[in-house]
C-alpha positions in Angstrom: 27.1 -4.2 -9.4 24.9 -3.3 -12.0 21.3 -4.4 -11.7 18.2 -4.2 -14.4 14.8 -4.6 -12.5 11.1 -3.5 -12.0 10.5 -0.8 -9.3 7.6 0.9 -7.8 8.3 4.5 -6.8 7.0 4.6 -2.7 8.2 8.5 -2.7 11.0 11.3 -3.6 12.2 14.2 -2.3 13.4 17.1 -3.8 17.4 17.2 -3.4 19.4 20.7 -4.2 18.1 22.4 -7.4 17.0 19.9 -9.6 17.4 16.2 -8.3 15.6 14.0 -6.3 16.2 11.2 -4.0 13.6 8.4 -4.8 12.8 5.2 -2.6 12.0 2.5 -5.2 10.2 -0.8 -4.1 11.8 -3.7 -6.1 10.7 -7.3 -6.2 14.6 -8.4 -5.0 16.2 -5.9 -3.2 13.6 -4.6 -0.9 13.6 -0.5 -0.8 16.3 1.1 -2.7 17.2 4.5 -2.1 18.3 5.9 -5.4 19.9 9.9 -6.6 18.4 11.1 -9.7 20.2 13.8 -10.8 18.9 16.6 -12.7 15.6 14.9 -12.6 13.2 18.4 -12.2 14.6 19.4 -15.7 12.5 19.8 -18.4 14.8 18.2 -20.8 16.1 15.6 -18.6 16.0 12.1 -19.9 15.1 11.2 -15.7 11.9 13.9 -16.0 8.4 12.8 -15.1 9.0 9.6 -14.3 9.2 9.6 -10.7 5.8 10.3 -9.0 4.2 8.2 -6.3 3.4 4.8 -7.3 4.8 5.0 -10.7 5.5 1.1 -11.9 8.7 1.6 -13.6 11.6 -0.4 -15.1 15.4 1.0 -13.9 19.1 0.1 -13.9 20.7 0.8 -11.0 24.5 0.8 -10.0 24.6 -1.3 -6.4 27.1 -0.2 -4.2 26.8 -1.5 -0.5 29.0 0.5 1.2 26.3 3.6 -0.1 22.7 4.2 1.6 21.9 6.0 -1.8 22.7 4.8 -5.0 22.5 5.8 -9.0 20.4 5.4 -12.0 21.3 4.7 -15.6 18.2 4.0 -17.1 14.7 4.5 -16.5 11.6 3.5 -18.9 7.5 2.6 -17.8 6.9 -0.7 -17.0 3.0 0.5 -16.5 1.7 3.7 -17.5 -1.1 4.2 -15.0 -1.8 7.5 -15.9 -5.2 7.7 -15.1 -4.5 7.5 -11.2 -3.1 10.9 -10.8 -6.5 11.8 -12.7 -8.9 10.6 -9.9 -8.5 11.9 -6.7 -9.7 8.7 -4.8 -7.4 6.8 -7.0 -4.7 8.8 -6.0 -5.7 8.4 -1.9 -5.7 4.8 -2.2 -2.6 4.7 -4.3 -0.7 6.8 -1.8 -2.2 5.2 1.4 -0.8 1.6 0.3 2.7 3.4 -1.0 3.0 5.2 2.6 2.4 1.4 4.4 5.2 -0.6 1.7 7.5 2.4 3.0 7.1 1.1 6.4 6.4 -2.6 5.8 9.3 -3.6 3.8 13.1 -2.8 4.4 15.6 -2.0 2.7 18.3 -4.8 0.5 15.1 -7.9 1.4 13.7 -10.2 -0.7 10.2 -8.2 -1.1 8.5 -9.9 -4.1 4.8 -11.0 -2.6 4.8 -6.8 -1.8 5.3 -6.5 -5.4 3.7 -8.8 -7.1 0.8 -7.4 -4.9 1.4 -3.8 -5.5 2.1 -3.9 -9.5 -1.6 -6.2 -10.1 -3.1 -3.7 -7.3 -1.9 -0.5 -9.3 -2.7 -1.6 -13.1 -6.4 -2.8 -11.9 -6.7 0.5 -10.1 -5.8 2.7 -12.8 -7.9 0.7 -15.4 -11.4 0.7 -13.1 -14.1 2.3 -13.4 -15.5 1.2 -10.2 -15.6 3.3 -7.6 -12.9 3.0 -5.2 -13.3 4.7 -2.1 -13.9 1.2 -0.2 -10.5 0.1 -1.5 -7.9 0.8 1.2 -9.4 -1.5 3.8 -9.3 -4.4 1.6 -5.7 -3.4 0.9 -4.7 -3.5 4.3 -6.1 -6.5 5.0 -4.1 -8.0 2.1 -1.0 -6.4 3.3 -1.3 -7.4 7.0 -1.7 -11.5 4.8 1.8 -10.8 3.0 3.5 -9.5 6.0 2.7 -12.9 7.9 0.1 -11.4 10.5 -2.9 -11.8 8.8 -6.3 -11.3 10.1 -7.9 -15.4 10.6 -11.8 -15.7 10.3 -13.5 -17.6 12.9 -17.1 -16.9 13.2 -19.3 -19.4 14.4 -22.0 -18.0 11.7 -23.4 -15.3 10.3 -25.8 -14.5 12.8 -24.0 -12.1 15.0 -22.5 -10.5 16.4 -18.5 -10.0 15.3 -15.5 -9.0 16.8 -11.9 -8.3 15.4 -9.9 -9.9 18.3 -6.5 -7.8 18.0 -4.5 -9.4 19.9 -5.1 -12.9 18.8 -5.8 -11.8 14.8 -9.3 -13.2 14.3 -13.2 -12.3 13.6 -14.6 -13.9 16.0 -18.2 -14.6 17.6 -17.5 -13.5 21.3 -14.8 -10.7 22.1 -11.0 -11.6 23.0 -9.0 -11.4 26.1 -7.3 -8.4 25.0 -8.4 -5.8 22.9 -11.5 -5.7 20.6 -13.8 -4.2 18.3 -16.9 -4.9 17.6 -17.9 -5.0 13.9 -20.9 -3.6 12.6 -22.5 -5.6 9.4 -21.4 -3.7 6.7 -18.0 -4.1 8.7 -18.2 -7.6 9.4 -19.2 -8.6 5.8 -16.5 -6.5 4.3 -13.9 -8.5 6.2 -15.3 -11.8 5.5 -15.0 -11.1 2.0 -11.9 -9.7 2.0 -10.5 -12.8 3.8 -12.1 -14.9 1.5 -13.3 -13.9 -2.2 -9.9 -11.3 -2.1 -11.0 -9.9 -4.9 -12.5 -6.3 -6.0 -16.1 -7.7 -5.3 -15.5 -6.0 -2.2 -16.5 -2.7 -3.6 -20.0 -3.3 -4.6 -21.6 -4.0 -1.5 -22.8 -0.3 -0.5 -21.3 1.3 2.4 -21.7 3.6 4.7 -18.1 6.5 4.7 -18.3 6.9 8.7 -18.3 2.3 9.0 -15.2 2.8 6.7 -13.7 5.2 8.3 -13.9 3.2 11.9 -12.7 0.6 9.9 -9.3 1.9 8.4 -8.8 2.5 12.2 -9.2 -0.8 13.7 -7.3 -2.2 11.1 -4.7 0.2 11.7 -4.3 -0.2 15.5 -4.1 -4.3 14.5 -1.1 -2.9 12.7 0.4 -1.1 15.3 -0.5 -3.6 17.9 1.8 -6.1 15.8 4.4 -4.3 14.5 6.4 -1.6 16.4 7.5 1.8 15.1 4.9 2.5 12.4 3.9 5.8 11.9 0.9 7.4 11.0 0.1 8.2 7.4 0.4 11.3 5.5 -2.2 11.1 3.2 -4.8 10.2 5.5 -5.3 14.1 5.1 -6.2 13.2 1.8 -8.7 10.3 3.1 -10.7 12.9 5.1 -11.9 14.4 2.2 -13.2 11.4 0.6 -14.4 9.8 3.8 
């Protein structure tokens, strides 16, 4: 079956001399594992296109029976060119390519990922904001899309806040299992998240060691609710930002 459709590239790997294999995050389909042959030559009509969260448009040749299948065509759908540019751009880009690897699966129906991911990756590459602040916000959207999403429940504003992990709230008093206690910046990041979701989220000022603990309660939410996920790669990348 031959198939024409957008793609996001979650990662490649170099394969032989000069190809690559390439997971592709498609709208329809899920993750598609795809051989691009000859792809590391210069002159190849396949070169450059293939870097982490490039926004691409392909045609692929579907054959179930194969885990990895081939490319025809390949052309930019986006040319976000100015994320590979910006170091924190480039964190935050990999950090939410690393979770799509591991939230969505292979040959499934994955188009609220996309949809997401594409808007998240053109607004990223055009901002001049600064960014560091992103990846928690993007978590918090991706936990929503995966159908565990983080509820607010609050009483007020007055204090204090816990993410309940177990039962997936903000909350006034702590839960019955597991829980973290939010600190303001922390707190009003989440609230805002949940609610405005929307960039605004960036220009409260923040504090890099609240963001940090951050990223890791939202993380072991993640892990409390889904099994098997593995830690990031690029969160090497976040230490140095963070």
């Amino acid at each position: 079956m031959i198939i024409s459709t957008a793609a996001i590239v979650l990662k490649s790997i170099d394969f032989q001399e000069s190809s690559k294999i390439v997971t592709l995050l498609t709208p329809e389909h899920g993750k598609i594992a795809v051989m691009v042959r000859g792809c590391r030559k210069p002159k190849s009509k396949f070169a450059g296109f293939f870097d982490t969260a490039a926004v691409l448009d392909v045609v692929l040749y579907l054959k179930p029976s194969r885990s990895v299948q081939n490319i025809s065509e390949v052309s930019y759908r986006q040319k976000n060119w100015n994320i590979p540019k910006d170091f924190a751009k480039m964190a935050v880009a990999m950090g939410t390519m690393e979770m799509l690897d591991q939230l969505v699966h292979d040959n499934e129906t994955s188009a609220d990922f996309f949809s997401f991911s594409e808007r998240m990756l053109l607004w990223l590459n055009d901002t001049e904001d600064d960014v560091t602040a992103l990846f928690p916000y993007i978590l918090i959207r991706l936990a929503d899309i995966n159908g565990i999403g983080i509820q607010y429940e609050a009483r007020d504003d007055t204090g204090p806040f816990f993410l309940n992990i177990e039962e997936g709230v903000v909350a006034s008093e702590p839960g019955l299992g597991l829980s973290f206690k939010l600190t303001d910046f922390q707190h009003k990041f989440v609230k805002k998240a949940l609610i405005a979701r929307n960039s605004t989220v960036l220009r409260n000022p923040f504090d890099k060691s609240e963001l940090k603990l951050l990223i890791h309660h939202l993380d072991v939410y993640f892990n409390h609710h889904i099994d098997g996920l593995r830690q990031r790669q690029s969160d090497s990348i976040f230490d140095q930002i963070l």
